[in-house]
Structures are given as structure tokens and as C-alpha cells.
Short mmCIF file of N, CA and C in Angstrom, two decimals:
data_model
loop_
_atom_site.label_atom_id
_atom_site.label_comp_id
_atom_site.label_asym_id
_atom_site.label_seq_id
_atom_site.Cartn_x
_atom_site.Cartn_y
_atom_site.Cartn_z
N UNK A 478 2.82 -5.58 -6.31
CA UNK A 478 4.10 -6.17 -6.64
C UNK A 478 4.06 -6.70 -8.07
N UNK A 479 4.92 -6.90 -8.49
CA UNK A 479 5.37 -7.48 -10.00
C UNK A 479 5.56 -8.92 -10.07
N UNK A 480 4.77 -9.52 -8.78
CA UNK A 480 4.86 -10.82 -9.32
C UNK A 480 6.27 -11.61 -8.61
N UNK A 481 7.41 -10.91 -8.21
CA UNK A 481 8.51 -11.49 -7.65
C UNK A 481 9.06 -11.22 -6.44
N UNK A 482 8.14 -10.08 -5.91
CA UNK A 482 8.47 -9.87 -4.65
C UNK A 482 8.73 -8.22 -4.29
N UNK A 483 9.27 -7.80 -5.78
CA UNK A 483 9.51 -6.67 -5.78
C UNK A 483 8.62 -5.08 -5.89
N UNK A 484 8.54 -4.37 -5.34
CA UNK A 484 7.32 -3.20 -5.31
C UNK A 484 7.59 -1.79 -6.12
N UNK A 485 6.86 -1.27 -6.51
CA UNK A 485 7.10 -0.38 -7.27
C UNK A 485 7.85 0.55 -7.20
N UNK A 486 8.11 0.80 -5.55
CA UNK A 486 9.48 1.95 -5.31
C UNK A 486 10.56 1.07 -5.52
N UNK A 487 10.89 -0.20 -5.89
CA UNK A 487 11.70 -1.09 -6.12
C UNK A 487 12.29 -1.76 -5.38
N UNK A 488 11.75 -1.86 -4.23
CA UNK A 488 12.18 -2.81 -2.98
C UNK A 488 12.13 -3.86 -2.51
N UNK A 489 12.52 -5.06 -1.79
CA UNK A 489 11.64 -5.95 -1.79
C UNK A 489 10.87 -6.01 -0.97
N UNK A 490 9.56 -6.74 -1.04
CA UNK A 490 8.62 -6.42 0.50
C UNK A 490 9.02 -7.34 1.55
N UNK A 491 8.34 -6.99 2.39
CA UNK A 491 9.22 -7.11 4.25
C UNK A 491 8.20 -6.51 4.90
N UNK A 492 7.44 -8.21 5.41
CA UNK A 492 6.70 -7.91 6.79
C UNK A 492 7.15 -6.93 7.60
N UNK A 493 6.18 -6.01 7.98
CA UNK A 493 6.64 -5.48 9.23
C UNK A 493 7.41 -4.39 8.43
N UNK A 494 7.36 -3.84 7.76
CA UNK A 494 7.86 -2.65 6.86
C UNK A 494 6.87 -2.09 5.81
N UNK A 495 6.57 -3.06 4.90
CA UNK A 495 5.78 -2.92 3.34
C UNK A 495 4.38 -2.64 3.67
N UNK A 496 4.16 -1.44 3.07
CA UNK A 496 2.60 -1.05 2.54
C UNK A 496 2.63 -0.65 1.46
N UNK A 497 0.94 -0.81 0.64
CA UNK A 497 0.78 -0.21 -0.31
C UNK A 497 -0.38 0.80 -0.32
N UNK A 498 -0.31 2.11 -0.94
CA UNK A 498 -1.28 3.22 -0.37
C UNK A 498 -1.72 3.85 -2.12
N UNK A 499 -2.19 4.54 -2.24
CA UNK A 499 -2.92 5.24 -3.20
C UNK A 499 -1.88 6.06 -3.74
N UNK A 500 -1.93 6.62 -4.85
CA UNK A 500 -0.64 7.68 -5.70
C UNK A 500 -1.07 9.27 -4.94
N UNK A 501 -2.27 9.05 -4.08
CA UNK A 501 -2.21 10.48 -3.45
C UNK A 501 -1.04 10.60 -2.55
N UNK A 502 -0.74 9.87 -2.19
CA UNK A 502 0.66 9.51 -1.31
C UNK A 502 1.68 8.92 -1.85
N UNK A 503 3.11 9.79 -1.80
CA UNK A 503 4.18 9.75 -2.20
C UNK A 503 4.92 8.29 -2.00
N UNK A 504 5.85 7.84 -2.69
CA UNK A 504 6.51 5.94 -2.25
C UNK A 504 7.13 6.70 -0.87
N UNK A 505 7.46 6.07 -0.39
CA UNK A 505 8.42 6.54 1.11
C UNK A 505 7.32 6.91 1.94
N UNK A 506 6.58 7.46 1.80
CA UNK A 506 5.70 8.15 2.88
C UNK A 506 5.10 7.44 4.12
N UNK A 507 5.70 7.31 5.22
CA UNK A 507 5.89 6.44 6.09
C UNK A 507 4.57 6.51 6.98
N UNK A 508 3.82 5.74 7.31
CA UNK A 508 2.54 5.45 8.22
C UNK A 508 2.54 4.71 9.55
N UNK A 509 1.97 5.04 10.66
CA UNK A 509 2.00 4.34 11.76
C UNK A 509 0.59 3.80 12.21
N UNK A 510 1.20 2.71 12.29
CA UNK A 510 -0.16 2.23 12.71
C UNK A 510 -0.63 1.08 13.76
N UNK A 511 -1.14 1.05 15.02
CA UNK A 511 -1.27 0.43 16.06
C UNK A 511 0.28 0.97 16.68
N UNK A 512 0.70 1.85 16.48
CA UNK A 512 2.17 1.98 17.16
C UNK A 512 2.95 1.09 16.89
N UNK A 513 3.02 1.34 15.17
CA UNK A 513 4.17 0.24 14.10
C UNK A 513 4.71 1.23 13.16
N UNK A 514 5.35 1.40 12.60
CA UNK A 514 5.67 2.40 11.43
C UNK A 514 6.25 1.67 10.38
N UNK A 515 5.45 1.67 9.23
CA UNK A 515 5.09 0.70 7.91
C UNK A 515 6.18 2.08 6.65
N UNK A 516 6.44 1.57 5.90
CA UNK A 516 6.63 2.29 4.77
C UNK A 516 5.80 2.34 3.57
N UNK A 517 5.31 3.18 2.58
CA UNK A 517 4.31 3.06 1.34
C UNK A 517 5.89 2.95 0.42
N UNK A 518 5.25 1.56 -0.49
CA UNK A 518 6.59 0.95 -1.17
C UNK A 518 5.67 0.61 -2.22
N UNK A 519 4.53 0.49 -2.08
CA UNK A 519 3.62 0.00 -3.60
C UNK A 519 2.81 0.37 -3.89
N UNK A 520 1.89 0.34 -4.72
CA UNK A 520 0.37 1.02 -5.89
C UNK A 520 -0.13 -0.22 -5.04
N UNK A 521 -1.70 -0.15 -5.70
CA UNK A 521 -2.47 -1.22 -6.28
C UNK A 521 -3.64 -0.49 -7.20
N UNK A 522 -4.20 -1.03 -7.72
CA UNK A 522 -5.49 -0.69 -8.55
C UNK A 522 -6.71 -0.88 -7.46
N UNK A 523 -6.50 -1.27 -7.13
CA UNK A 523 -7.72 -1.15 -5.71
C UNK A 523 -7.59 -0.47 -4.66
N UNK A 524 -6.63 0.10 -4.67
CA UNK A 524 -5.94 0.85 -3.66
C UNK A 524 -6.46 2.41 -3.86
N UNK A 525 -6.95 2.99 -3.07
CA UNK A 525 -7.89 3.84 -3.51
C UNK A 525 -8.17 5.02 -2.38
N UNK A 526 -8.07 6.45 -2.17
CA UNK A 526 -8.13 7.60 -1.21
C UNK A 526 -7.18 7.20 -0.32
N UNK A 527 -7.88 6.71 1.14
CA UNK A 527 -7.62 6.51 2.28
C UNK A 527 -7.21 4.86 2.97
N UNK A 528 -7.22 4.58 1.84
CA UNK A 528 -7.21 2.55 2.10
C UNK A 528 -5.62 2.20 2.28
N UNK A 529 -4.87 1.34 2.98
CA UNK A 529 -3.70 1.02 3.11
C UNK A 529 -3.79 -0.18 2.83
N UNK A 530 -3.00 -0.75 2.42
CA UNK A 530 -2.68 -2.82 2.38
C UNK A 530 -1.66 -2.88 2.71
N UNK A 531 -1.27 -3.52 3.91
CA UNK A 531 -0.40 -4.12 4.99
C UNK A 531 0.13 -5.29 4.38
N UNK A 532 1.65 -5.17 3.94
CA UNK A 532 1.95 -6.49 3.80
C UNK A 532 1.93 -7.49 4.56
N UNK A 533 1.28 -8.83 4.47
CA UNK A 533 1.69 -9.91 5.11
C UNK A 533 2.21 -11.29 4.46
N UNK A 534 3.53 -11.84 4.89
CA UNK A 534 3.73 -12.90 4.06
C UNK A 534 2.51 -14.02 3.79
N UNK A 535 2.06 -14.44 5.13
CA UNK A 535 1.51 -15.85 5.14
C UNK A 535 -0.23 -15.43 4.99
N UNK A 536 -0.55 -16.26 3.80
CA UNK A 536 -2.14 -15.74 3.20
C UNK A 536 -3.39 -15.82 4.70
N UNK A 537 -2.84 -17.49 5.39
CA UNK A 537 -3.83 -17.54 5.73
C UNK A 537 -3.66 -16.18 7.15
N UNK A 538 -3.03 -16.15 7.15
CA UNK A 538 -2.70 -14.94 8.33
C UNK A 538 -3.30 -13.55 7.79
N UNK A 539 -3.34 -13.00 6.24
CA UNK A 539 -3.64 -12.01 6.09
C UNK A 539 -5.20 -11.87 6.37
N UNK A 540 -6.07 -13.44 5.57
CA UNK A 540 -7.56 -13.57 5.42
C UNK A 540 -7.81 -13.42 6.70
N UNK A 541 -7.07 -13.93 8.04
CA UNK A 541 -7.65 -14.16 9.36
C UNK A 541 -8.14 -12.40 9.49
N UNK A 542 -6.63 -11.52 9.51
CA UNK A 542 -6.93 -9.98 9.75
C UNK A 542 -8.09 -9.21 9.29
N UNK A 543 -7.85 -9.89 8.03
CA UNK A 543 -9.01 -9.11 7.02
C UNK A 543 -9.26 -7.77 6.73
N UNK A 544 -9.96 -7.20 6.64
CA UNK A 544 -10.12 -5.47 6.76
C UNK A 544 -10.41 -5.01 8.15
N UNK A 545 -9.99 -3.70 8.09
CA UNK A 545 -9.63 -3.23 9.70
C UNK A 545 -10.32 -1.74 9.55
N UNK A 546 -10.43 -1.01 10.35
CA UNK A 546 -10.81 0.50 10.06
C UNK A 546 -9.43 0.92 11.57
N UNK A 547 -8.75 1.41 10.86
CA UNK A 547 -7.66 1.89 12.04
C UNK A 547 -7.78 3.95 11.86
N UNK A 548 -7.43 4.33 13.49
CA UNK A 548 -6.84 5.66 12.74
C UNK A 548 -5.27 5.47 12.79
N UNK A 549 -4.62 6.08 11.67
CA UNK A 549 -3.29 6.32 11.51
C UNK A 549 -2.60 7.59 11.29
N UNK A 550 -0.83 7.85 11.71
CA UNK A 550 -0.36 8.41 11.60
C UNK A 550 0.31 8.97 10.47
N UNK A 551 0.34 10.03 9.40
CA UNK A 551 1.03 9.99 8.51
C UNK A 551 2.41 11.04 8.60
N UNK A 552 3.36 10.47 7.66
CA UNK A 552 4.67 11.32 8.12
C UNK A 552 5.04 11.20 6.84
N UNK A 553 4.32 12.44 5.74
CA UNK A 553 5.10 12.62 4.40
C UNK A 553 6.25 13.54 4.25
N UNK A 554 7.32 13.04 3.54
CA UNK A 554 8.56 13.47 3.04
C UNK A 554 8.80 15.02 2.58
#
């Protein structure tokens, strides 16, 4: 994000919607995961092959999750 909320496909992020995935994968390119379906709405520089980052608003909620190894669904455009 840019700092205001907003993500690089230009949206704003939204629990329960917002991911950010690698430029091997298109913005829109929609992912499921635990039987949720997330949207790719952002980059990161750490963001890298196969890695996803799950938006979550509240920090201490994200640190609790932490890193996960999931398999997921992909559904590109």
C-alpha cells in the first residue's frame, strides 16, 4: 500500500477481500483460500513466487496468524 490505505490496483484494502501476491500474478487474480476467496490488489517487495499476504486490519491479529503454508486455489483472468 501507499501508505493510505490504498493498493496498487487502486483500491482500498478490505479485510476479507485484499491480498498481495507477486507480479507473476495479474492485479484481479482472485485466490481461495481455507474456502475464502481473497482478491490480488497489491505488490510487495517481499512478495516473492508463491507467497501471498493476507490483509489484516488489526496488527496484533495479523502477528498472532503469522506465516501459514496453505494449499490454494487460483482463478486467473
Amino acid at each position: 500500500m501507499n501508505g493510505h490505505g490504498i493498493t496498487a490496483s487502486g483500491t482500498r484494502v478490505a479485510e476479507g477481500r485484499t491480498v498481495a501476491m507477486s507480479s507473476r500474478y495479474a492485479l484481479g487474480t482472485r485466490i481461495c483460500i481455507d474456502g475464502h476467496w481473497y482478491v490480488n490488489e497489491d505488490r510487495g517487495g517481499h512478495i516473492v513466487g508463491d507467497r501471498v499476504d493476507v490483509y489484516v486490519a488489526d496488527k496484533e491479529e495479523a502477528l498472532r496468524l503469522g506465516r501459514q503454508r496453505k494449499t490454494v486455489k487460483i482463478e486467473e483472468e
